[in-house]
Every structure is written in structure tokens, then in C-alpha cells.
Amino acid sequence: MNYFRRMSDAEKEAFLAYWSKNREKERTSLRPFLVGLSAGLAIGISVILILESGWYERANMVSNTRLSSFVLLFAIVLISLFMAFFYRKFRWEMQEQQYHELLAAKRKKEKNETKQP
């Protein structure tokens, strides 16, 4: 709620207008999916770099004997897709919650204004 206090009334109204028009379109938006996908790929690439750097020799030996490169790449792709899906869902839920909170505050403010003479 601290973030909402920093927003001006014009920003709040702009967000309410934007989200009421685009909330269903944003649910299946490609941009948050790509951001999540890149985050998942960054995690996967960092795992590969750690394994290839030989930082922890025992883990490197175990991975070379028990883990095929196909399984590792498949796991990285699965992790990336999960991160992409989760990030898109998380962003949508956060904006939806913000929309409902701002809408409730706006209704409460209007109700209080109509009560006062």
C-alpha cells in the first residue's frame, strides 16, 4: 500500500482507466512471458557456467557421471518456461490487486464526499 501513497491522483486515474480497458489483454500478454523466459534462461546459463567452471570438483564429477547434457538442457528449458508462466501470472495478479485496491479507495472517497454536506 506504500506504493499507492506515492502515486498522484492523475496516475491512479490513468492506471484505473488503462487496466479497466486492457486487463484481459494483459492476461495473455507476450512481454511479461518473455521477461520471465529470459530470467529462467539466465538461471540456466548460470548453472551451466558453474558446472563448466569446475568451481566445485565433486559436483562436476557427479554431474559428468550421472547427468547427460540432454537432461540438463531439457531441465533448463522447463525451468525457463515455468519462470515465464509464473512471472506473467504474478505480474497480472499484482496489477489486478492494485486495480481493486485503487477502485475500493476511489469508491470509499466518493462515498465519504457524498455523505458530507
GROMACS .gro file of N, CA, C and O in nm, residues 17-110:
model
  376
   17ALA      N    1  -0.806   0.363  -1.559
   17ALA     CA    2  -0.861   0.364  -1.695
   17ALA      C    3  -0.791   0.262  -1.784
   17ALA      O    4  -0.855   0.188  -1.858
   18TYR      N    5  -0.658   0.256  -1.774
   18TYR     CA    6  -0.582   0.161  -1.856
   18TYR      C    7  -0.617   0.017  -1.822
   18TYR      O    8  -0.643  -0.065  -1.909
   19TRP      N    9  -0.619  -0.014  -1.692
   19TRP     CA   10  -0.640  -0.153  -1.652
   19TRP      C   11  -0.783  -0.198  -1.678
   19TRP      O   12  -0.806  -0.314  -1.711
   20SER      N   13  -0.880  -0.108  -1.666
   20SER     CA   14  -1.018  -0.149  -1.694
   20SER      C   15  -1.035  -0.183  -1.841
   20SER      O   16  -1.114  -0.270  -1.877
   21LYS      N   17  -0.957  -0.118  -1.928
   21LYS     CA   18  -0.965  -0.147  -2.072
   21LYS      C   19  -0.883  -0.269  -2.112
   21LYS      O   20  -0.924  -0.346  -2.198
   22ASN      N   21  -0.768  -0.287  -2.052
   22ASN     CA   22  -0.671  -0.385  -2.101
   22ASN      C   23  -0.646  -0.504  -2.009
   22ASN      O   24  -0.550  -0.577  -2.030
   23ARG      N   25  -0.729  -0.526  -1.911
   23ARG     CA   26  -0.698  -0.632  -1.815
   23ARG      C   27  -0.702  -0.771  -1.877
   23ARG      O   28  -0.619  -0.856  -1.845
   24GLU      N   29  -0.794  -0.798  -1.965
   24GLU     CA   30  -0.799  -0.931  -2.028
   24GLU      C   31  -0.688  -0.948  -2.131
   24GLU      O   32  -0.635  -1.058  -2.147
   25LYS      N   33  -0.653  -0.841  -2.199
   25LYS     CA   34  -0.544  -0.848  -2.297
   25LYS      C   35  -0.411  -0.872  -2.226
   25LYS      O   36  -0.327  -0.948  -2.276
   26GLU      N   37  -0.392  -0.811  -2.111
   26GLU     CA   38  -0.268  -0.827  -2.035
   26GLU      C   39  -0.253  -0.967  -1.977
   26GLU      O   40  -0.141  -1.009  -1.948
   27ARG      N   41  -0.362  -1.037  -1.959
   27ARG     CA   42  -0.354  -1.172  -1.903
   27ARG      C   43  -0.275  -1.266  -1.992
   27ARG      O   44  -0.207  -1.357  -1.944
   28THR      N   45  -0.282  -1.245  -2.123
   28THR     CA   46  -0.211  -1.331  -2.217
   28THR      C   47  -0.102  -1.256  -2.291
   28THR      O   48  -0.061  -1.297  -2.399
   29SER      N   49  -0.053  -1.148  -2.234
   29SER     CA   50   0.048  -1.065  -2.298
   29SER      C   51   0.178  -1.142  -2.315
   29SER      O   52   0.216  -1.224  -2.233
   30LEU      N   53   0.248  -1.111  -2.422
   30LEU     CA   54   0.373  -1.179  -2.453
   30LEU      C   55   0.492  -1.118  -2.381
   30LEU      O   56   0.587  -1.188  -2.346
   31ARG      N   57   0.489  -0.988  -2.353
   31ARG     CA   58   0.604  -0.920  -2.293
   31ARG      C   59   0.641  -0.978  -2.156
   31ARG      O   60   0.759  -1.010  -2.134
   32PRO      N   61   0.548  -0.989  -2.059
   32PRO     CA   62   0.589  -1.050  -1.931
   32PRO      C   63   0.635  -1.194  -1.946
   32PRO      O   64   0.723  -1.239  -1.873
   33PHE      N   65   0.579  -1.265  -2.043
   33PHE     CA   66   0.622  -1.403  -2.067
   33PHE      C   67   0.768  -1.405  -2.111
   33PHE      O   68   0.847  -1.487  -2.064
   34LEU      N   69   0.806  -1.313  -2.199
   34LEU     CA   70   0.944  -1.308  -2.247
   34LEU      C   71   1.040  -1.264  -2.137
   34LEU      O   72   1.153  -1.312  -2.131
   35VAL      N   73   0.996  -1.175  -2.050
   35VAL     CA   74   1.081  -1.134  -1.937
   35VAL      C   75   1.105  -1.253  -1.845
   35VAL      O   76   1.219  -1.278  -1.802
   36GLY      N   77   1.001  -1.328  -1.815
   36GLY     CA   78   1.017  -1.446  -1.732
   36GLY      C   79   1.102  -1.553  -1.798
   36GLY      O   80   1.181  -1.621  -1.733
   37LEU      N   81   1.086  -1.567  -1.929
   37LEU     CA   82   1.165  -1.664  -2.004
   37LEU      C   83   1.313  -1.628  -1.999
   37LEU      O   84   1.398  -1.714  -1.978
   38SER      N   85   1.344  -1.501  -2.015
   38SER     CA   86   1.484  -1.460  -2.009
   38SER      C   87   1.542  -1.478  -1.869
   38SER      O   88   1.659  -1.512  -1.854
   39ALA      N   89   1.461  -1.457  -1.766
   39ALA     CA   90   1.509  -1.480  -1.629
   39ALA      C   91   1.538  -1.628  -1.607
   39ALA      O   92   1.639  -1.664  -1.546
   40GLY      N   93   1.451  -1.714  -1.656
   40GLY     CA   94   1.475  -1.858  -1.645
   40GLY      C   95   1.598  -1.903  -1.721
   40GLY      O   96   1.676  -1.987  -1.672
   41LEU      N   97   1.617  -1.847  -1.840
   41LEU     CA   98   1.737  -1.881  -1.917
   41LEU      C   99   1.863  -1.829  -1.849
   41LEU      O  100   1.968  -1.894  -1.854
   42ALA      N  101   1.854  -1.715  -1.784
   42ALA     CA  102   1.971  -1.663  -1.711
   42ALA      C  103   2.008  -1.756  -1.596
   42ALA      O  104   2.128  -1.780  -1.571
   43ILE      N  105   1.909  -1.809  -1.527
   43ILE     CA  106   1.936  -1.905  -1.420
   43ILE      C  107   2.000  -2.031  -1.478
   43ILE      O  108   2.097  -2.085  -1.424
   44GLY      N  109   1.947  -2.079  -1.588
   44GLY     CA  110   2.002  -2.199  -1.651
   44GLY      C  111   2.144  -2.180  -1.700
   44GLY      O  112   2.229  -2.267  -1.683
   45ILE      N  113   2.170  -2.065  -1.760
   45ILE     CA  114   2.305  -2.037  -1.808
   45ILE      C  115   2.403  -2.026  -1.692
   45ILE      O  116   2.516  -2.074  -1.701
   46SER      N  117   2.357  -1.968  -1.581
   46SER     CA  118   2.446  -1.960  -1.465
   46SER      C  119   2.477  -2.098  -1.408
   46SER      O  120   2.590  -2.123  -1.364
   47VAL      N  121   2.381  -2.188  -1.411
   47VAL     CA  122   2.406  -2.326  -1.366
   47VAL      C  123   2.509  -2.393  -1.457
   47VAL      O  124   2.603  -2.459  -1.409
   48ILE      N  125   2.495  -2.374  -1.587
   48ILE     CA  126   2.592  -2.433  -1.681
   48ILE      C  127   2.731  -2.374  -1.659
   48ILE      O  128   2.831  -2.447  -1.659
   49LEU      N  129   2.738  -2.243  -1.639
   49LEU     CA  130   2.868  -2.179  -1.616
   49LEU      C  131   2.934  -2.231  -1.488
   49LEU      O  132   3.055  -2.253  -1.483
   50ILE      N  133   2.855  -2.250  -1.383
   50ILE     CA  134   2.912  -2.302  -1.258
   50ILE      C  135   2.961  -2.445  -1.277
   50ILE      O  136   3.069  -2.482  -1.229
   51LEU      N  137   2.883  -2.526  -1.350
   51LEU     CA  138   2.927  -2.664  -1.374
   51LEU      C  139   3.053  -2.669  -1.461
   51LEU      O  140   3.143  -2.750  -1.438
   52GLU      N  141   3.059  -2.583  -1.561
   52GLU     CA  142   3.173  -2.585  -1.652
   52GLU      C  143   3.297  -2.518  -1.596
   52GLU      O  144   3.407  -2.543  -1.642
   53SER      N  145   3.280  -2.432  -1.498
   53SER     CA  146   3.397  -2.363  -1.443
   53SER      C  147   3.481  -2.454  -1.354
   53SER      O  148   3.597  -2.424  -1.328
   54GLY      N  149   3.423  -2.563  -1.307
   54GLY     CA  150   3.497  -2.654  -1.220
   54GLY      C  151   3.512  -2.600  -1.080
   54GLY      O  152   3.604  -2.638  -1.007
   55TRP      N  153   3.425  -2.511  -1.041
   55TRP     CA  154   3.431  -2.447  -0.910
   55TRP      C  155   3.423  -2.550  -0.797
   55TRP      O  156   3.496  -2.543  -0.701
   56TYR      N  157   3.333  -2.645  -0.813
   56TYR     CA  158   3.317  -2.748  -0.711
   56TYR      C  159   3.343  -2.881  -0.782
   56TYR      O  160   3.258  -2.934  -0.853
   57GLU      N  161   3.462  -2.936  -0.762
   57GLU     CA  162   3.508  -3.051  -0.840
   57GLU      C  163   3.421  -3.175  -0.820
   57GLU      O  164   3.394  -3.248  -0.914
   58ARG      N  165   3.379  -3.197  -0.697
   58ARG     CA  166   3.298  -3.317  -0.671
   58ARG      C  167   3.164  -3.309  -0.744
   58ARG      O  168   3.118  -3.407  -0.803
   59ALA      N  169   3.100  -3.191  -0.740
   59ALA     CA  170   2.973  -3.175  -0.812
   59ALA      C  171   2.995  -3.192  -0.962
   59ALA      O  172   2.911  -3.250  -1.032
   60ASN      N  173   3.106  -3.147  -1.009
   60ASN     CA  174   3.138  -3.161  -1.152
   60ASN      C  175   3.157  -3.308  -1.189
   60ASN      O  176   3.109  -3.354  -1.293
   61MET      N  177   3.225  -3.383  -1.101
   61MET     CA  178   3.244  -3.526  -1.129
   61MET      C  179   3.111  -3.600  -1.127
   61MET      O  180   3.085  -3.686  -1.211
   62VAL      N  181   3.026  -3.569  -1.030
   62VAL     CA  182   2.896  -3.636  -1.020
   62VAL      C  183   2.810  -3.600  -1.141
   62VAL      O  184   2.743  -3.686  -1.198
   63SER      N  185   2.811  -3.475  -1.181
   63SER     CA  186   2.729  -3.435  -1.296
   63SER      C  187   2.777  -3.500  -1.425
   63SER      O  188   2.697  -3.531  -1.513
   64ASN      N  189   2.907  -3.521  -1.437
   64ASN     CA  190   2.959  -3.585  -1.558
   64ASN      C  191   2.925  -3.733  -1.563
   64ASN      O  192   2.910  -3.790  -1.671
   65THR      N  193   2.911  -3.799  -1.448
   65THR     CA  194   2.882  -3.942  -1.448
   65THR      C  195   2.732  -3.971  -1.451
   65THR      O  196   2.690  -4.070  -1.507
   66ARG      N  197   2.651  -3.886  -1.389
   66ARG     CA  198   2.509  -3.917  -1.374
   66ARG      C  199   2.417  -3.834  -1.463
   66ARG      O  200   2.301  -3.866  -1.476
   67LEU      N  201   2.465  -3.727  -1.516
   67LEU     CA  202   2.377  -3.632  -1.583
   67LEU      C  203   2.415  -3.620  -1.730
   67LEU      O  204   2.529  -3.587  -1.762
   68SER      N  205   2.322  -3.647  -1.816
   68SER     CA  206   2.350  -3.626  -1.957
   68SER      C  207   2.322  -3.481  -1.992
   68SER      O  208   2.243  -3.413  -1.928
   69SER      N  209   2.386  -3.433  -2.094
   69SER     CA  210   2.369  -3.293  -2.134
   69SER      C  211   2.226  -3.267  -2.184
   69SER      O  212   2.172  -3.158  -2.165
   70PHE      N  213   2.163  -3.369  -2.245
   70PHE     CA  214   2.026  -3.353  -2.290
   70PHE      C  215   1.931  -3.329  -2.173
   70PHE      O  216   1.844  -3.243  -2.179
   71VAL      N  217   1.949  -3.405  -2.066
   71VAL     CA  218   1.863  -3.389  -1.948
   71VAL      C  219   1.883  -3.250  -1.887
   71VAL      O  220   1.786  -3.184  -1.848
   72LEU      N  221   2.006  -3.203  -1.882
   72LEU     CA  222   2.035  -3.071  -1.827
   72LEU      C  223   1.969  -2.962  -1.912
   72LEU      O  224   1.905  -2.871  -1.859
   73LEU      N  225   1.983  -2.970  -2.042
   73LEU     CA  226   1.922  -2.871  -2.131
   73LEU      C  227   1.769  -2.876  -2.124
   73LEU      O  228   1.702  -2.773  -2.124
   74PHE      N  229   1.715  -2.997  -2.115
   74PHE     CA  230   1.570  -3.011  -2.102
   74PHE      C  231   1.521  -2.950  -1.971
   74PHE      O  232   1.419  -2.882  -1.967
   75ALA      N  233   1.595  -2.971  -1.863
   75ALA     CA  234   1.559  -2.912  -1.734
   75ALA      C  235   1.566  -2.760  -1.739
   75ALA      O  236   1.479  -2.692  -1.684
   76ILE      N  237   1.665  -2.707  -1.807
   76ILE     CA  238   1.677  -2.561  -1.819
   76ILE      C  239   1.561  -2.505  -1.898
   76ILE      O  240   1.504  -2.401  -1.862
   77VAL      N  241   1.521  -2.571  -2.004
   77VAL     CA  242   1.406  -2.525  -2.083
   77VAL      C  243   1.279  -2.531  -1.998
   77VAL      O  244   1.198  -2.437  -2.000
   78LEU      N  245   1.259  -2.639  -1.923
   78LEU     CA  246   1.141  -2.648  -1.836
   78LEU      C  247   1.141  -2.540  -1.728
   78LEU      O  248   1.037  -2.478  -1.702
   79ILE      N  249   1.256  -2.516  -1.668
   79ILE     CA  250   1.265  -2.411  -1.567
   79ILE      C  251   1.235  -2.275  -1.629
   79ILE      O  252   1.163  -2.193  -1.571
   80SER      N  253   1.285  -2.250  -1.747
   80SER     CA  254   1.262  -2.123  -1.815
   80SER      C  255   1.115  -2.104  -1.849
   80SER      O  256   1.060  -1.995  -1.829
   81LEU      N  257   1.051  -2.208  -1.897
   81LEU     CA  258   0.908  -2.197  -1.929
   81LEU      C  259   0.824  -2.178  -1.803
   81LEU      O  260   0.729  -2.099  -1.802
   82PHE      N  261   0.861  -2.247  -1.695
   82PHE     CA  262   0.790  -2.227  -1.569
   82PHE      C  263   0.807  -2.085  -1.518
   82PHE      O  264   0.710  -2.021  -1.476
   83MET      N  265   0.929  -2.033  -1.524
   83MET     CA  266   0.954  -1.895  -1.480
   83MET      C  267   0.875  -1.797  -1.565
   83MET      O  268   0.820  -1.699  -1.513
   84ALA      N  269   0.868  -1.821  -1.695
   84ALA     CA  270   0.794  -1.731  -1.784
   84ALA      C  271   0.646  -1.731  -1.750
   84ALA      O  272   0.584  -1.625  -1.738
   85PHE      N  273   0.589  -1.848  -1.734
   85PHE     CA  274   0.447  -1.858  -1.699
   85PHE      C  275   0.419  -1.796  -1.563
   85PHE      O  276   0.325  -1.718  -1.546
   86PHE      N  277   0.503  -1.828  -1.466
   86PHE     CA  278   0.483  -1.778  -1.331
   86PHE      C  279   0.498  -1.626  -1.325
   86PHE      O  280   0.419  -1.558  -1.259
   87TYR      N  281   0.596  -1.571  -1.395
   87TYR     CA  282   0.618  -1.427  -1.392
   87TYR      C  283   0.500  -1.353  -1.455
   87TYR      O  284   0.455  -1.252  -1.403
   88ARG      N  285   0.450  -1.405  -1.567
   88ARG     CA  286   0.334  -1.340  -1.631
   88ARG      C  287   0.213  -1.344  -1.539
   88ARG      O  288   0.143  -1.245  -1.522
   89LYS      N  289   0.189  -1.457  -1.477
   89LYS     CA  290   0.076  -1.469  -1.384
   89LYS      C  291   0.095  -1.377  -1.264
   89LYS      O  292   0.001  -1.310  -1.220
   90PHE      N  293   0.216  -1.373  -1.210
   90PHE     CA  294   0.245  -1.289  -1.095
   90PHE      C  295   0.223  -1.141  -1.127
   90PHE      O  296   0.161  -1.069  -1.049
   91ARG      N  297   0.273  -1.093  -1.241
   91ARG     CA  298   0.256  -0.953  -1.280
   91ARG      C  299   0.108  -0.919  -1.296
   91ARG      O  300   0.063  -0.813  -1.254
   92TRP      N  301   0.033  -1.009  -1.359
   92TRP     CA  302  -0.109  -0.982  -1.380
   92TRP      C  303  -0.181  -0.975  -1.246
   92TRP      O  304  -0.264  -0.885  -1.225
   93GLU      N  305  -0.151  -1.067  -1.156
   93GLU     CA  306  -0.216  -1.067  -1.025
   93GLU      C  307  -0.183  -0.942  -0.945
   93GLU      O  308  -0.269  -0.886  -0.878
   94MET      N  309  -0.059  -0.897  -0.953
   94MET     CA  310  -0.020  -0.776  -0.880
   94MET      C  311  -0.093  -0.653  -0.935
   94MET      O  312  -0.141  -0.570  -0.858
   95GLN      N  313  -0.104  -0.643  -1.066
   95GLN     CA  314  -0.175  -0.530  -1.124
   95GLN      C  315  -0.324  -0.538  -1.099
   95GLN      O  316  -0.390  -0.437  -1.077
   96GLU      N  317  -0.378  -0.657  -1.098
   96GLU     CA  318  -0.519  -0.676  -1.068
   96GLU      C  319  -0.548  -0.636  -0.923
   96GLU      O  320  -0.649  -0.570  -0.895
   97GLN      N  321  -0.461  -0.674  -0.832
   97GLN     CA  322  -0.477  -0.636  -0.692
   97GLN      C  323  -0.468  -0.484  -0.677
   97GLN      O  324  -0.547  -0.423  -0.605
   98GLN      N  325  -0.373  -0.424  -0.745
   98GLN     CA  326  -0.360  -0.278  -0.740
   98GLN      C  327  -0.485  -0.211  -0.793
   98GLN      O  328  -0.534  -0.114  -0.735
   99TYR      N  329  -0.541  -0.264  -0.899
   99TYR     CA  330  -0.663  -0.210  -0.958
   99TYR      C  331  -0.778  -0.216  -0.858
   99TYR      O  332  -0.850  -0.118  -0.837
  100HIS      N  333  -0.795  -0.331  -0.794
  100HIS     CA  334  -0.905  -0.346  -0.698
  100HIS      C  335  -0.886  -0.256  -0.576
  100HIS      O  336  -0.983  -0.201  -0.525
  101GLU      N  337  -0.763  -0.243  -0.530
  101GLU     CA  338  -0.738  -0.157  -0.414
  101GLU      C  339  -0.764  -0.010  -0.449
  101GLU      O  340  -0.824   0.063  -0.370
  102LEU      N  341  -0.718   0.033  -0.565
  102LEU     CA  342  -0.742   0.172  -0.606
  102LEU      C  343  -0.890   0.198  -0.630
  102LEU      O  344  -0.942   0.305  -0.596
  103LEU      N  345  -0.959   0.100  -0.686
  103LEU     CA  346  -1.103   0.114  -0.710
  103LEU      C  347  -1.179   0.124  -0.577
  103LEU      O  348  -1.269   0.207  -0.564
  104ALA      N  349  -1.140   0.041  -0.481
  104ALA     CA  350  -1.205   0.047  -0.349
  104ALA      C  351  -1.177   0.180  -0.280
  104ALA      O  352  -1.268   0.240  -0.219
  105ALA      N  353  -1.055   0.230  -0.291
  105ALA     CA  354  -1.022   0.359  -0.230
  105ALA      C  355  -1.099   0.472  -0.298
  105ALA      O  356  -1.146   0.565  -0.231
  106LYS      N  357  -1.114   0.462  -0.429
  106LYS     CA  358  -1.189   0.565  -0.503
  106LYS      C  359  -1.336   0.563  -0.461
  106LYS      O  360  -1.396   0.669  -0.438
  107ARG      N  361  -1.394   0.446  -0.450
  107ARG     CA  362  -1.534   0.434  -0.408
  107ARG      C  363  -1.554   0.485  -0.266
  107ARG      O  364  -1.652   0.552  -0.235
  108LYS      N  365  -1.459   0.453  -0.178
  108LYS     CA  366  -1.468   0.499  -0.039
  108LYS      C  367  -1.459   0.652  -0.034
  108LYS      O  368  -1.533   0.715   0.040
  109LYS      N  369  -1.369   0.708  -0.113
  109LYS     CA  370  -1.354   0.853  -0.116
  109LYS      C  371  -1.480   0.920  -0.169
  109LYS      O  372  -1.527   1.020  -0.114
  110GLU      N  373  -1.539   0.863  -0.275
  110GLU     CA  374  -1.662   0.918  -0.331
  110GLU      C  375  -1.778   0.906  -0.232
  110GLU      O  376  -1.861   0.996  -0.221
   0.00000   0.00000   0.00000
